Short mmCIF file of C-alpha atoms and ligand atoms in Angstrom, two decimals:
data_model
loop_
_atom_site.label_atom_id
_atom_site.label_comp_id
_atom_site.label_asym_id
_atom_site.label_seq_id
_atom_site.Cartn_x
_atom_site.Cartn_y
_atom_site.Cartn_z
CA MET A 1263 -38.02 98.67 44.68
CA LYS A 1264 -41.05 98.33 42.46
CA THR A 1265 -40.28 96.30 39.43
CA LEU A 1266 -41.43 97.29 35.66
CA HIS A 1267 -42.46 93.93 34.86
CA ILE A 1268 -45.84 92.57 36.26
CA GLU A 1269 -46.87 89.55 38.06
CA THR A 1270 -48.22 87.35 35.15
CA PRO A 1271 -51.29 85.07 35.68
CA LEU A 1272 -50.59 81.19 35.76
CA ILE A 1273 -53.69 79.25 34.45
CA GLU A 1274 -54.10 75.64 33.64
CA SER A 1275 -54.73 74.69 29.94
CA ILE A 1276 -57.71 72.64 29.51
CA PRO A 1277 -56.86 72.07 25.55
CA LEU A 1278 -53.40 71.43 25.88
CA GLY A 1279 -53.85 69.13 28.94
CA LYS A 1280 -55.94 67.01 26.92
CA LYS A 1281 -52.52 66.24 24.72
CA VAL A 1282 -50.80 64.53 27.55
CA LYS A 1283 -51.90 62.16 30.96
CA GLY A 1284 -51.09 65.31 33.37
CA LYS A 1285 -52.03 69.07 34.10
CA VAL A 1286 -50.51 71.89 31.91
CA TRP A 1287 -49.77 75.45 33.64
CA LEU A 1288 -49.47 78.45 31.34
CA LYS A 1289 -47.46 81.09 32.59
CA LEU A 1290 -48.55 84.25 30.35
CA GLU A 1291 -45.56 86.02 30.04
CA ALA A 1292 -47.17 87.12 26.55
CA LEU A 1293 -49.41 89.68 28.93
CA GLN A 1294 -45.91 91.76 29.94
CA PRO A 1295 -46.41 95.30 28.99
CA SER A 1296 -43.55 95.16 26.84
CA GLY A 1297 -45.17 91.67 25.24
CA SER A 1298 -42.50 89.10 26.37
CA PHE A 1299 -40.92 88.05 29.78
CA LYS A 1300 -37.62 89.99 28.23
CA LEU A 1301 -38.87 92.89 30.56
CA ARG A 1302 -38.61 90.88 33.67
CA GLY A 1303 -34.72 90.80 33.18
CA ILE A 1304 -34.17 93.85 30.78
CA GLY A 1305 -36.26 95.90 33.53
CA TYR A 1306 -34.14 94.42 36.36
CA ALA A 1307 -30.91 94.93 34.95
CA CYS A 1308 -31.80 98.65 33.77
CA GLN A 1309 -32.88 99.48 37.35
CA THR A 1310 -29.88 97.96 38.68
CA TYR A 1311 -27.70 100.11 35.99
CA LEU A 1312 -29.55 103.47 37.07
CA ARG A 1313 -28.59 102.81 40.63
CA ARG A 1314 -25.11 102.31 39.37
CA GLY A 1315 -25.32 105.75 37.80
CA ALA A 1316 -26.37 104.92 33.97
CA LYS A 1317 -27.61 107.98 32.32
CA LYS A 1318 -28.87 106.23 29.05
CA PHE A 1319 -29.36 102.86 27.57
CA VAL A 1320 -28.42 101.38 24.42
CA SER A 1321 -29.64 98.06 22.84
CA SER A 1322 -29.00 96.53 19.52
CA SER A 1323 -32.14 94.87 18.89
CA GLY A 1324 -35.07 95.47 16.77
CA GLY A 1325 -36.81 92.87 18.70
CA ASN A 1326 -38.50 91.97 22.02
CA ALA A 1327 -35.84 93.38 23.94
CA GLY A 1328 -34.86 96.81 22.15
CA ILE A 1329 -38.83 97.11 23.07
CA ALA A 1330 -38.42 96.33 26.45
CA VAL A 1331 -35.31 98.41 26.79
CA ALA A 1332 -36.99 101.46 25.33
CA PHE A 1333 -40.02 100.83 27.78
CA ALA A 1334 -37.63 100.37 30.59
CA GLY A 1335 -35.89 103.71 29.66
CA ARG A 1336 -39.32 105.92 29.54
CA GLN A 1337 -40.32 104.33 32.65
CA LEU A 1338 -37.41 105.01 34.58
CA GLY A 1339 -36.77 108.64 33.07
CA LEU A 1340 -33.54 107.87 31.11
CA PRO A 1341 -33.10 108.27 27.01
CA VAL A 1342 -32.93 105.17 25.16
CA VAL A 1343 -31.23 104.33 21.67
CA VAL A 1344 -31.78 101.25 19.56
CA VAL A 1345 -29.49 100.63 16.65
CA VAL A 1346 -31.26 98.54 14.41
CA PRO A 1347 -30.25 96.95 10.67
CA GLU A 1348 -31.64 97.87 7.56
CA SER A 1349 -33.66 94.70 7.48
CA THR A 1350 -35.91 95.98 10.69
CA THR A 1351 -39.60 96.12 9.71
CA GLU A 1352 -41.63 99.10 9.88
CA ASN A 1353 -43.93 97.91 12.66
CA ALA A 1354 -40.35 96.92 15.34
CA ILE A 1355 -39.34 100.28 14.40
CA GLU A 1356 -43.00 101.66 15.31
CA ALA A 1357 -43.22 99.82 18.52
CA ILE A 1358 -40.23 101.04 19.88
CA LYS A 1359 -40.66 104.78 18.99
CA GLN A 1360 -43.86 104.45 20.45
CA GLU A 1361 -41.93 104.26 23.66
CA HIS A 1362 -40.21 107.19 22.68
CA ALA A 1363 -37.09 105.66 22.14
CA GLU A 1364 -34.36 107.05 19.67
CA VAL A 1365 -33.72 104.57 16.50
CA ILE A 1366 -30.86 104.36 14.31
CA VAL A 1367 -30.83 102.39 11.30
CA ARG A 1368 -27.41 101.21 10.87
CA GLY A 1369 -25.87 98.43 8.59
CA GLY A 1370 -26.88 95.56 6.63
CA SER A 1371 -26.87 93.07 9.24
CA TRP A 1372 -27.94 92.72 13.00
CA GLN A 1373 -23.64 92.49 13.68
CA GLU A 1374 -23.01 95.95 11.92
CA ALA A 1375 -25.78 97.51 14.05
CA HIS A 1376 -24.57 96.05 16.76
CA ASP A 1377 -20.95 96.90 16.46
CA TYR A 1378 -22.01 100.37 15.96
CA SER A 1379 -24.07 100.59 19.01
CA LEU A 1380 -20.89 99.23 20.95
CA LYS A 1381 -19.34 102.52 19.83
CA LEU A 1382 -22.17 104.72 21.57
CA THR A 1383 -21.17 102.80 25.00
CA ASP A 1384 -19.59 104.25 27.59
CA SER A 1385 -19.48 104.68 31.46
CA GLU A 1386 -22.97 106.21 31.75
CA CYS A 1387 -24.32 104.99 28.38
CA ILE A 1388 -24.87 101.48 29.21
CA HIS A 1389 -25.16 98.74 26.43
CA ILE A 1390 -28.03 95.93 27.68
CA HIS A 1391 -27.23 92.65 26.16
CA PRO A 1392 -30.26 90.89 25.31
CA PHE A 1393 -29.59 87.56 26.63
CA ASP A 1394 -25.96 87.51 28.12
CA ASP A 1395 -26.09 89.39 31.22
CA PRO A 1396 -25.99 87.90 35.09
CA LEU A 1397 -28.62 90.34 35.77
CA LEU A 1398 -30.95 89.49 32.96
CA TRP A 1399 -31.15 86.38 34.40
CA ASP A 1400 -31.89 87.19 37.96
CA GLY A 1401 -35.13 89.11 36.64
CA HIS A 1402 -36.22 86.24 34.41
CA ALA A 1403 -35.74 84.08 37.43
CA THR A 1404 -38.50 85.86 39.45
CA ILE A 1405 -40.72 83.78 36.77
CA LEU A 1406 -40.17 80.90 39.32
CA ASP A 1407 -40.93 83.05 42.36
CA GLU A 1408 -44.11 83.42 41.29
CA VAL A 1409 -44.71 80.24 40.40
CA LYS A 1410 -43.37 78.90 43.98
CA LYS A 1411 -45.55 81.58 45.42
CA SER A 1412 -48.86 80.12 43.73
CA GLY A 1413 -48.37 76.66 45.49
CA LEU A 1414 -47.59 75.33 42.06
CA SER A 1415 -44.53 72.36 41.83
CA PRO A 1416 -43.72 71.73 38.40
CA ASP A 1417 -42.24 68.49 37.19
CA VAL A 1418 -40.94 69.96 34.38
CA VAL A 1419 -40.59 73.54 32.57
CA VAL A 1420 -41.13 74.13 28.88
CA LEU A 1421 -39.32 76.91 27.57
CA SER A 1422 -37.75 78.33 24.08
CA VAL A 1423 -34.14 79.09 23.93
CA GLY A 1424 -32.63 81.83 21.53
CA GLY A 1425 -29.26 83.14 23.04
CA GLY A 1426 -30.57 81.14 26.55
CA GLY A 1427 -30.84 84.07 28.72
CA LEU A 1428 -34.72 82.81 29.72
CA MET A 1429 -33.11 79.14 30.01
CA CYS A 1430 -30.46 80.60 32.38
CA GLY A 1431 -33.02 82.82 34.22
CA ILE A 1432 -35.44 79.77 34.78
CA ILE A 1433 -32.72 77.63 35.93
CA GLU A 1434 -31.23 80.03 38.42
CA GLY A 1435 -35.21 80.41 39.58
CA LEU A 1436 -35.50 76.69 39.90
CA CYS A 1437 -32.40 76.46 42.08
CA ARG A 1438 -33.46 79.65 44.33
CA ASN A 1439 -36.98 77.67 44.87
CA ASN A 1440 -35.84 74.33 46.07
CA MET A 1441 -36.85 72.98 42.73
CA ALA A 1442 -33.10 72.19 41.20
CA THR A 1443 -33.86 68.91 40.28
CA VAL A 1444 -36.77 69.93 37.86
CA PRO A 1445 -35.61 69.10 34.21
CA VAL A 1446 -35.74 71.65 31.66
CA ILE A 1447 -37.07 71.25 27.93
CA ALA A 1448 -35.17 73.65 25.63
CA VAL A 1449 -36.94 74.35 22.60
CA GLU A 1450 -35.50 75.87 18.95
CA THR A 1451 -36.57 75.74 15.75
CA VAL A 1452 -34.82 74.27 12.58
CA GLY A 1453 -32.14 76.96 11.52
CA ALA A 1454 -32.35 78.71 14.91
CA ASP A 1455 -31.01 75.53 16.47
CA SER A 1456 -27.58 76.57 18.03
CA LEU A 1457 -28.02 74.80 21.15
CA ALA A 1458 -28.86 71.70 20.01
CA THR A 1459 -25.99 71.90 17.70
CA SER A 1460 -23.71 72.90 20.12
CA LEU A 1461 -25.07 69.74 22.26
CA SER A 1462 -24.68 67.34 19.44
CA ALA A 1463 -20.97 68.08 18.56
CA GLY A 1464 -20.10 68.66 22.56
CA GLN A 1465 -18.63 71.92 21.91
CA HIS A 1466 -19.95 75.75 22.18
CA LEU A 1467 -20.60 76.30 18.56
CA GLU A 1468 -21.79 79.44 16.14
CA LEU A 1469 -24.16 78.81 13.64
CA ASP A 1470 -23.11 80.04 10.09
CA ASP A 1471 -26.53 81.23 9.69
CA ILE A 1472 -29.84 81.52 10.77
CA THR A 1473 -32.88 80.21 8.68
CA SER A 1474 -35.64 79.96 10.87
CA LEU A 1475 -38.54 82.41 10.59
CA ALA A 1476 -38.70 82.10 14.41
CA THR A 1477 -36.55 85.40 14.32
CA SER A 1478 -36.44 85.84 17.87
CA LEU A 1479 -34.72 82.61 18.79
CA GLY A 1480 -32.02 83.88 16.12
CA ALA A 1481 -28.95 83.74 18.33
CA LYS A 1482 -25.99 82.55 16.15
CA LYS A 1483 -24.50 81.49 19.09
CA VAL A 1484 -26.42 81.08 22.61
CA ALA A 1485 -24.16 82.24 25.94
CA LYS A 1486 -21.55 80.42 27.49
CA ALA A 1487 -23.89 79.97 30.73
CA THR A 1488 -26.33 78.59 28.63
CA TYR A 1489 -24.23 75.88 27.27
CA ASP A 1490 -22.40 74.84 30.50
CA TRP A 1491 -26.16 74.66 32.26
CA CYS A 1492 -26.51 71.52 29.88
CA TYR A 1493 -23.99 69.84 31.94
CA LYS A 1494 -25.09 70.78 35.52
CA HIS A 1495 -28.45 70.38 35.70
CA GLU A 1496 -31.14 68.08 33.23
CA VAL A 1497 -31.61 70.06 29.88
CA VAL A 1498 -33.61 68.22 27.31
CA SER A 1499 -33.02 69.60 23.96
CA HIS A 1500 -35.69 69.52 21.14
CA VAL A 1501 -35.91 70.95 17.78
CA VAL A 1502 -39.09 71.54 15.86
CA SER A 1503 -39.83 72.83 12.13
CA ASP A 1504 -41.51 76.51 11.36
CA MET A 1505 -44.27 74.72 10.55
CA GLU A 1506 -45.18 73.03 13.90
CA ALA A 1507 -44.11 76.37 15.38
CA VAL A 1508 -46.53 78.62 13.20
CA ASN A 1509 -49.53 75.86 12.94
CA SER A 1510 -48.95 75.63 17.36
CA CYS A 1511 -49.29 79.41 17.29
CA LEU A 1512 -52.52 79.48 15.48
CA GLU A 1513 -54.19 76.17 17.39
CA PHE A 1514 -53.35 78.16 20.50
CA CYS A 1515 -54.73 81.36 19.43
CA ASN A 1516 -57.96 79.32 18.90
CA ASP A 1517 -57.44 77.53 22.24
CA HIS A 1518 -56.52 80.74 24.37
CA ARG A 1519 -57.20 83.52 22.45
CA LEU A 1520 -53.58 84.67 22.46
CA LEU A 1521 -51.58 85.57 19.44
CA VAL A 1522 -47.84 84.81 20.18
CA GLU A 1523 -44.60 84.84 18.08
CA PRO A 1524 -43.70 81.46 16.44
CA ALA A 1525 -40.52 81.69 18.89
CA CYS A 1526 -43.30 80.77 21.38
CA GLY A 1527 -44.99 78.52 19.07
CA ALA A 1528 -41.91 76.35 19.39
CA THR A 1529 -42.44 75.48 23.12
CA LEU A 1530 -46.10 74.89 22.36
CA SER A 1531 -45.71 72.57 19.74
CA THR A 1532 -43.90 70.03 22.06
CA LEU A 1533 -47.81 69.88 23.79
CA TYR A 1534 -49.43 70.01 20.47
CA ASN A 1535 -47.38 67.43 19.22
CA PRO A 1536 -46.41 65.85 22.60
CA ILE A 1537 -43.37 64.75 22.82
CA GLU A 1538 -42.38 61.37 24.94
CA PHE A 1539 -40.86 63.15 27.71
CA LEU A 1540 -43.95 65.06 28.82
CA MET A 1541 -46.49 62.18 28.41
CA ASP A 1542 -46.19 60.99 31.89
CA LYS A 1543 -45.50 64.00 33.84
CA LYS A 1544 -47.73 65.43 36.44
CA ASN A 1545 -47.74 69.04 36.22
CA ILE A 1546 -46.25 70.83 33.22
CA LEU A 1547 -44.95 74.43 33.20
CA VAL A 1548 -45.06 76.34 30.16
CA ILE A 1549 -43.35 79.54 29.76
CA VAL A 1550 -45.58 81.63 27.27
CA CYS A 1551 -43.05 83.87 26.24
CA GLY A 1552 -45.09 85.92 24.01
CA GLY A 1553 -43.44 88.23 21.59
CA SER A 1554 -44.58 91.41 19.81
CA GLY A 1555 -43.14 90.65 16.22
CA VAL A 1556 -46.75 89.08 15.17
CA THR A 1557 -49.89 90.25 13.79
CA ILE A 1558 -52.91 88.54 12.11
CA ASP A 1559 -51.28 89.41 8.83
CA LYS A 1560 -48.10 88.01 9.30
CA MET A 1561 -49.52 84.92 10.54
CA ASN A 1562 -51.60 84.27 7.48
CA ASP A 1563 -48.43 85.03 5.28
CA TRP A 1564 -46.42 82.24 6.87
CA LYS A 1565 -49.45 79.83 7.12
CA ILE A 1566 -49.73 80.39 3.08
CA LYS A 1567 -45.43 80.41 2.66
CA MET A 1568 -45.51 76.69 4.51
CA GLY A 1569 -48.33 75.41 2.48
C1 LIG B 519 -35.74 86.95 23.09
C2 LIG B 519 -36.97 85.89 22.95
C3 LIG B 519 -36.66 84.48 23.32
C4 LIG B 519 -35.57 83.62 23.54
O1 LIG B 519 -35.20 84.44 24.42
P1 LIG B 519 -33.21 83.79 24.96
O2 LIG B 519 -33.22 84.70 26.36
O3 LIG B 519 -32.46 85.01 23.99
O4 LIG B 519 -32.91 82.67 24.79
C5 LIG B 519 -38.18 83.66 22.76
N1 LIG B 519 -39.20 84.11 22.67
C6 LIG B 519 -39.40 85.15 22.56
C7 LIG B 519 -41.00 86.05 22.41
C8 LIG B 519 -37.93 85.95 22.83
O5 LIG B 519 -38.46 87.38 22.66
#
């Protein structure tokens, strides 16, 4: 079966390599046709649900997950409805509509939009969760299949954590490619640090609020599977500020001419402001998760907002 995602380039970053002793490898998920890695898992899940008889897909994400579901639906010839809260930007709604999905604006918060989207769901109209579905993780795991095929054996993987679907997929990919002992750096921003907060409390907790501008990391509670992995696999939790994330996006844009969301800048910031754990690693694999919720104007606004 042909996948909906593409095989992305894996390139060495000379500028980032200068920050540490070893080599830094970028897996460029920003180049997926939907703008982020999400298409891997969501594309795989949608293809699987189609085989099981799905006639329509519903999403409640105004972000990269909604765009990926819309993209997958159009490719597979199935209608897609994306329910978003009133706070969703015109840009995001436009991106979803460009993929021919129907957008329903409902409720003041994501929770209200989500609750409404569940009412539309039945045995043929399938709800696609943005991060908490084993099918998604199977799809995200293909990142590591491609890394393995390239011949690279990373000593550590750096990635961002929102709800933790990417992290579940990457660890699954490490395990199925004989790399089960490779540690993962799980990066979040202050105000979207649901994993770090849970780990320091020793309980699977929910944040009261999301205050970070890295909205793609804004899951108040990570998937249970994400939390559980931290006790079965070497996961190093790391939290950076919004300012570090935004500055890293700007530096990355200068170094590699690619514009990514602060959600992705969070990961990059562990190299622009190198963390101790990475200093002596020979081969560092960085998941450049991407994101389409960014423009040059937005980037400038964030920069000004943070002084
Ligand atoms: C969704 C997303 C994340 C977080 O992924 P999770 O699977 O929710 O942890 C990070 N970066 C970008 C650009 C995303 O779209």
